[in-house]
Coordinates of C-alpha atoms and ligand atoms in Angstrom, one line a residue:
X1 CA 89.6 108.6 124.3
X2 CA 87.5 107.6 127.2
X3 CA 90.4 106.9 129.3
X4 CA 91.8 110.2 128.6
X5 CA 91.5 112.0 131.4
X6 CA 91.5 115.6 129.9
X7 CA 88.7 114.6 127.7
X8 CA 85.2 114.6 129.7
X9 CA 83.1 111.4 129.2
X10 CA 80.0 111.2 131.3
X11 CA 78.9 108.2 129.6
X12 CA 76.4 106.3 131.3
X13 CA 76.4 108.2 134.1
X14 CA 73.0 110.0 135.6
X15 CA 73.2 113.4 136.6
X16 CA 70.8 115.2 138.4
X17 CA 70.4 119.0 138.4
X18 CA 67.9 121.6 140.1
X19 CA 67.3 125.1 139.1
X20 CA 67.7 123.5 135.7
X21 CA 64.7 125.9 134.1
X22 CA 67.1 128.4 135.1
X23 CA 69.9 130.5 132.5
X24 CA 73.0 129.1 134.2
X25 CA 72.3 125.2 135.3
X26 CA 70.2 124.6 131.9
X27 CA 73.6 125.1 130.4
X28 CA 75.1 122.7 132.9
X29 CA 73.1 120.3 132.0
X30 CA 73.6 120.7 128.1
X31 CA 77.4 120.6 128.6
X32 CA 77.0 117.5 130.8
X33 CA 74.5 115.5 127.9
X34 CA 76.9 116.8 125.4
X35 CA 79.8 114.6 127.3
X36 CA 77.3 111.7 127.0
X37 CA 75.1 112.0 130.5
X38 CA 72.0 111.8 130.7
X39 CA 70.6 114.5 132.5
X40 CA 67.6 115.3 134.9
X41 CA 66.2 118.8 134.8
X42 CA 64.6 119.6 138.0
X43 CA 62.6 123.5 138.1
X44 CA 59.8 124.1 140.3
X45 CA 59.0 125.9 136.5
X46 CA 58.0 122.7 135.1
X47 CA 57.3 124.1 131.6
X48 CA 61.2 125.5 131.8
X49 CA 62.7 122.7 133.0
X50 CA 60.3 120.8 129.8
X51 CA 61.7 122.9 127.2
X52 CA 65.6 123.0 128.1
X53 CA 65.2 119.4 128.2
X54 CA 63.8 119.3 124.6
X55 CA 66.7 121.9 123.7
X56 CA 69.4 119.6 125.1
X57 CA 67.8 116.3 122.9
X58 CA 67.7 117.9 119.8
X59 CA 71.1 118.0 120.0
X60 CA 72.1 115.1 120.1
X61 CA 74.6 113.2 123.3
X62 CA 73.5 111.5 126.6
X63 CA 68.9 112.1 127.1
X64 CA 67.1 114.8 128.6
X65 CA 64.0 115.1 130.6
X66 CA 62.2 117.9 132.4
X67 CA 60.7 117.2 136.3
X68 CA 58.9 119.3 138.1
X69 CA 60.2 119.8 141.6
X70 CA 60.6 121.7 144.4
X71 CA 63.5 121.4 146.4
X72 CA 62.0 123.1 149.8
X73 CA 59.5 120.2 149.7
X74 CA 61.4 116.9 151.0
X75 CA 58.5 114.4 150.1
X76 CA 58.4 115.7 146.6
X77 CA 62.2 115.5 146.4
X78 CA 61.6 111.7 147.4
X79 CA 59.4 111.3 144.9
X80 CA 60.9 112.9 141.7
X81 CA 64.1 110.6 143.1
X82 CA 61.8 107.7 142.3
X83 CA 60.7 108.6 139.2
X84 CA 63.9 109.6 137.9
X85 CA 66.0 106.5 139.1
X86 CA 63.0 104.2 137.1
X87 CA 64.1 106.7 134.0
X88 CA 67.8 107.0 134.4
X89 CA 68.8 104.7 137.2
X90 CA 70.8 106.4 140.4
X91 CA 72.3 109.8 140.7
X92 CA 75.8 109.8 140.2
X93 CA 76.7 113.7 140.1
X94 CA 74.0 116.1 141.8
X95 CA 74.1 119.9 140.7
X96 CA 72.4 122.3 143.4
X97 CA 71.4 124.6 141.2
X98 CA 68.4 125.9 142.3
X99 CA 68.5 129.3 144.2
X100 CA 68.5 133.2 144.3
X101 CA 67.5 136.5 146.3
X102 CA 64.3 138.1 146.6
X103 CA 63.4 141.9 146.7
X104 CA 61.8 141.7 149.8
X105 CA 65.3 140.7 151.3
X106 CA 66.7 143.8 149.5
X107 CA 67.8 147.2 150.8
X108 CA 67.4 150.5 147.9
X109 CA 70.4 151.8 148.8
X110 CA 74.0 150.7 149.5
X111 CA 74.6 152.7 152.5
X112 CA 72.5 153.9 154.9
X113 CA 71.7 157.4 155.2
X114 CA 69.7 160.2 157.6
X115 CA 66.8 161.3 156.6
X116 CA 65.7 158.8 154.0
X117 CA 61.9 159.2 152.9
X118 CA 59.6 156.7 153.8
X119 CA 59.3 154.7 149.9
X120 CA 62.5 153.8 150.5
X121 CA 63.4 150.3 151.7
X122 CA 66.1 150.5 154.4
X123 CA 68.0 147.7 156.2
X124 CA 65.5 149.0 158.9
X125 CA 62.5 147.3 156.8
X126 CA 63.8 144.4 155.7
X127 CA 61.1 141.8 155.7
X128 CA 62.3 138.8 157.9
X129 CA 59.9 136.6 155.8
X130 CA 61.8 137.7 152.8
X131 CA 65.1 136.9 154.6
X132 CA 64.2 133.4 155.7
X133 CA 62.8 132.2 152.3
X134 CA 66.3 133.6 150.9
X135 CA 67.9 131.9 153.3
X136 CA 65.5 129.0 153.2
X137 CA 65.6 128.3 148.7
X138 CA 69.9 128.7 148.8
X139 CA 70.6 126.4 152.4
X140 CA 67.5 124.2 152.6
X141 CA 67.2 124.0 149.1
X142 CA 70.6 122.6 149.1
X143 CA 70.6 120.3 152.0
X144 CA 67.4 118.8 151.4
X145 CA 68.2 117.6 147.6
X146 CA 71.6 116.4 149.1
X147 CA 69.9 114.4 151.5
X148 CA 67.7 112.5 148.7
X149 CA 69.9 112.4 146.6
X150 CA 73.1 111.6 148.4
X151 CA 71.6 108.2 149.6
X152 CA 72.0 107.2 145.8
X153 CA 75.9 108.3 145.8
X154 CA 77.2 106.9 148.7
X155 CA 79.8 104.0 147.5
X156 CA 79.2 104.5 144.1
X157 CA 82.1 105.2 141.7
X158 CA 82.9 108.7 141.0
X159 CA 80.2 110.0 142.9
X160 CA 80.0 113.8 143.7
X161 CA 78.2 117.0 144.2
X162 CA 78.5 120.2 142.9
X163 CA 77.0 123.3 144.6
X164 CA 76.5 126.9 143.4
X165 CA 78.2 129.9 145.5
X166 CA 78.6 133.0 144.9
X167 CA 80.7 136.3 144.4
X168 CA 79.0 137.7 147.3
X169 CA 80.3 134.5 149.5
X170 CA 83.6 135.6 149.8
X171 CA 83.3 139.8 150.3
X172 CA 79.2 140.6 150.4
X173 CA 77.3 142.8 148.1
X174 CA 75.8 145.9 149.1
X175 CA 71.6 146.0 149.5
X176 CA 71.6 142.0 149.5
X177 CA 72.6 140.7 153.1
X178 CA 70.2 137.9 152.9
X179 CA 71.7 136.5 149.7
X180 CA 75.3 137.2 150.5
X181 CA 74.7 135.6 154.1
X182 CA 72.9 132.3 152.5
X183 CA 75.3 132.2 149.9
X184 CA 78.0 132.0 152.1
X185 CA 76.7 129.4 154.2
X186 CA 76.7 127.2 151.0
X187 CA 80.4 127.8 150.4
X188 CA 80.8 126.4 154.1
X189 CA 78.4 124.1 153.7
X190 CA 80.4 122.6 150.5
X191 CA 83.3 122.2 152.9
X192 CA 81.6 120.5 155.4
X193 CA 80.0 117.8 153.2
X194 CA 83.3 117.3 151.3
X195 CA 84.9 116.8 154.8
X196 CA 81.9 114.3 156.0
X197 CA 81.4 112.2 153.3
X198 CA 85.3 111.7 151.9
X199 CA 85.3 108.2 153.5
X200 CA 82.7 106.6 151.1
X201 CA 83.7 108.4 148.2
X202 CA 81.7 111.5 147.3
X203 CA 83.3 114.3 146.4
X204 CA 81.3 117.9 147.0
X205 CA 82.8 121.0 145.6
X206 CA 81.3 124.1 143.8
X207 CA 81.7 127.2 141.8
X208 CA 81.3 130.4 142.1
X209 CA 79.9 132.1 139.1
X210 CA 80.9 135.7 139.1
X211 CA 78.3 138.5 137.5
X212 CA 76.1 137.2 134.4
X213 CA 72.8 138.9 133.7
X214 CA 69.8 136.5 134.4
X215 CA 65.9 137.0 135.4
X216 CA 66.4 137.1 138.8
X217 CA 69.3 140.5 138.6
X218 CA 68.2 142.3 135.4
X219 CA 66.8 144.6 136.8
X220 CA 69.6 145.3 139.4
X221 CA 71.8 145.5 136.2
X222 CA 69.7 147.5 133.6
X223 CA 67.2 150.1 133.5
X224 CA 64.0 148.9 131.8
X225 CA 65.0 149.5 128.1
X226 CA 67.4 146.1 129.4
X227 CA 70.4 147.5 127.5
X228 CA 71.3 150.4 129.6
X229 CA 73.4 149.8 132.7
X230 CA 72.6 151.1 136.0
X231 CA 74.5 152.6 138.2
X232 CA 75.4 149.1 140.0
X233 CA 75.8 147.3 136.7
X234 CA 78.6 149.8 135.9
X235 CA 80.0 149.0 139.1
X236 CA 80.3 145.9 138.4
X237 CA 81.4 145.6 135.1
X238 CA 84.2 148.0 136.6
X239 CA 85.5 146.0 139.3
X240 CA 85.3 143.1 136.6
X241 CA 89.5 143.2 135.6
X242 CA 87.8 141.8 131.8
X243 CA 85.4 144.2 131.7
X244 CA 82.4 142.3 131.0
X245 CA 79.5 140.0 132.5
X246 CA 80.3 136.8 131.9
X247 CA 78.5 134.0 129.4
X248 CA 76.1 131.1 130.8
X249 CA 78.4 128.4 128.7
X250 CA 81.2 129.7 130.8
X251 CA 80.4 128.0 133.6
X252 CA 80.4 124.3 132.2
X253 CA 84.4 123.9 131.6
X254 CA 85.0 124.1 135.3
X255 CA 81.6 122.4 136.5
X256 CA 82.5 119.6 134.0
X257 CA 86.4 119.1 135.5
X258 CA 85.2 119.4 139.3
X259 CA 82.4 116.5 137.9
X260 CA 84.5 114.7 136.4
X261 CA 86.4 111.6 138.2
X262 CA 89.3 111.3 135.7
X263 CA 90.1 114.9 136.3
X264 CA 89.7 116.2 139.5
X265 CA 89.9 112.8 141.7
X266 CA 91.9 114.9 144.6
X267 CA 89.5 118.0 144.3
X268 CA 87.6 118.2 147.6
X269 CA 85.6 121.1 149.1
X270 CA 86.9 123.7 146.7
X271 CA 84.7 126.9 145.9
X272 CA 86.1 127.6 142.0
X273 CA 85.2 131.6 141.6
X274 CA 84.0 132.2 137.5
X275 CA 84.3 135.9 137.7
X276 CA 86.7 137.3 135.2
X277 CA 89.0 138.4 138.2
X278 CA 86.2 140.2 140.0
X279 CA 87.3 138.3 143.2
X280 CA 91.5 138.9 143.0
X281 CA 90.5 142.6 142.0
X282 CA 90.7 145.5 145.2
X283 CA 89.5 148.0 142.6
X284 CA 92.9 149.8 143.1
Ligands
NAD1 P1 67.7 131.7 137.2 O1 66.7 132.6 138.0 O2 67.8 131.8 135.7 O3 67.4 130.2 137.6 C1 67.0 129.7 138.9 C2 66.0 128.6 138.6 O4 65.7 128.0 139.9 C3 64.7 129.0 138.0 O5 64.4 128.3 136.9 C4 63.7 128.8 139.1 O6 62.4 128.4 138.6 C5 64.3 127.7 139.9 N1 63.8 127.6 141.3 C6 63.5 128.6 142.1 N2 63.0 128.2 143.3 C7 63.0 126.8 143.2 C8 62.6 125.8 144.0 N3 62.1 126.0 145.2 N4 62.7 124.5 143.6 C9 63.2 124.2 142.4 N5 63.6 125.2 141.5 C10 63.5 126.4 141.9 O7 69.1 132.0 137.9 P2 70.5 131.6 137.5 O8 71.3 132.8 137.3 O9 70.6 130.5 136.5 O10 71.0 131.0 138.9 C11 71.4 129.6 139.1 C12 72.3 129.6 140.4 O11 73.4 130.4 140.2 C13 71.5 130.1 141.6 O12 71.9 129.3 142.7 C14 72.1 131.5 141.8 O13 72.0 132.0 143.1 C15 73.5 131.3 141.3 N6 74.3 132.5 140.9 C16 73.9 133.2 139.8 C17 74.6 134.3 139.4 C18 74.2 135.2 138.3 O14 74.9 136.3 138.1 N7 73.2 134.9 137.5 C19 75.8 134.6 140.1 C20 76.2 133.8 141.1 C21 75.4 132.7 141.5

């Protein structure tokens, strides 16, 4: 079975993932131990990234274990890289994981109009602290892991990294320009490290996970009840062609193949779009 290349086996391997507290990459990381991996949860939410971890060894497969880390904060990156090779040994697959938008980088209303009154956020007040620590948590909080962890990869079998776009990299959304923009710059940035590191054998690709609901756009989605859509989540689920958000456990098939060696050996610098169609869809 092992040699089968259609079957995942991350045995042995050590793969290290950030944002891991969060709904999406905590699933990663469960699909990964469940092919044998073992897994490092990295969350600047320690007490998150602690409790996937005990979720993910109480099922059984490759071992789990929570770190607390911030991935804006280089020396701590260093550090947790320490620890975790003593745990696990070296990184072999690194998930950027970690990321998001922030309401302060957020405009109320999709197109600008005359007249507005002056509660409402407009392009015009958009804070530009709020736009650089968007900017900052998706780019630096991608480099700077890649730069710690990398130095494990380099010339090691099967190495390779796996970032997280967006839908919003390829067309932006409306009211988040900060998270569209940042977003984008990680699908290029994808690119560019497939492109610079292809002669020592690390691979970097990513997906694109279309619209699932999660803490940080519930309540873009849903009014407060949490169950009935707003105006944007109907949009959305809309302009979805299978008229739905999608599942967390969604994401793992095609994070797993891009991962894995056996499978995707040629794959280089792709940006793999999750979305249900929402991205071959002109809403006509
Ligand atoms: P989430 O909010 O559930 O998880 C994000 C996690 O990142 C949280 O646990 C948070 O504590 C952690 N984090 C925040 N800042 C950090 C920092 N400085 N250092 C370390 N960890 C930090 O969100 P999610 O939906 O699971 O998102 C995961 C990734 O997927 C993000 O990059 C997000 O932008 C992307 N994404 C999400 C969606 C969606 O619809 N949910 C769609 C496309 C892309």
């Amino acid at each position: 079975m092992a040699n089968n290349p259609y079957v995942h086996d991350f045995s042995g391997k050590t793969v290290v993932l950030t944002g891991a507290g969060g709904v999406i990459v905590s699933k990663l990381a469960e699909g990964f131990a469940q092919a044998g991996a073992n897994v490092a949860l990295l969350d600047l939410n320690e007490d998150a990234a602690n409790e996937a971890a005990e979720k993910i060894n109480a099922l059984g497969g490759g071992k789990a274990k929570g770190y607390k880390c911030n991935v804006l904060d280089k020396e701590n990156l260093e550090a947790v890289r320490e620890e975790l090779n003593n745990d696990f040994g070296p990184c072999d697959i690194l998930v950027n994981g970690a990321g998001g938008n922030s309401p302060r980088a957020t405009t109320d209303n999709e197109f600008h109009e005359e007249g507005l009154d002056e509660e409402t956020t407009t392009f015009f007040d958009l804070d530009p602290e709020g736009v650089n620590f968007v900017f900052s948590l998706n780019f630096q909080g991608t480099l700077l892991p890649t730069q710690v962890f990398a130095k494990d990869m380099v010339g090691r079998e099967g190495a390779n990294i796996i970032n997280v776009s967006s839908m919003n990299a390829f067309t932006p959304l409306t009211k988040i320009p900060a998270y569209s923009g940042a977003k984008a710059a990680i699908s290029n940035f994808t690119q560019w490290l497939a492109v610079h590191f292809s002669k020592v054998g690390v691979r970097c690709n990513a997906i694109a996970p279309g619209f699932l609901v999660s803490h940080q756009n519930i309540d873009l989605m849903f009014e407060e009840d949490h169950e009935t859509l707003k105006p944007r989540g109907n949009k959305i689920i809309t302009n979805t062609p299978m008229g739905r958000f999608g599942e967390p456990d969604e994401m793992v098939g095609p994070t797993l193949f891009l991962a894995d060696e056996k499978s995707a050996s040629f794959v280089n610098g792709v940006i793999i779009p999750i979305d249900g169609g929402f991205a071959a869809y002109s809403g006509v």
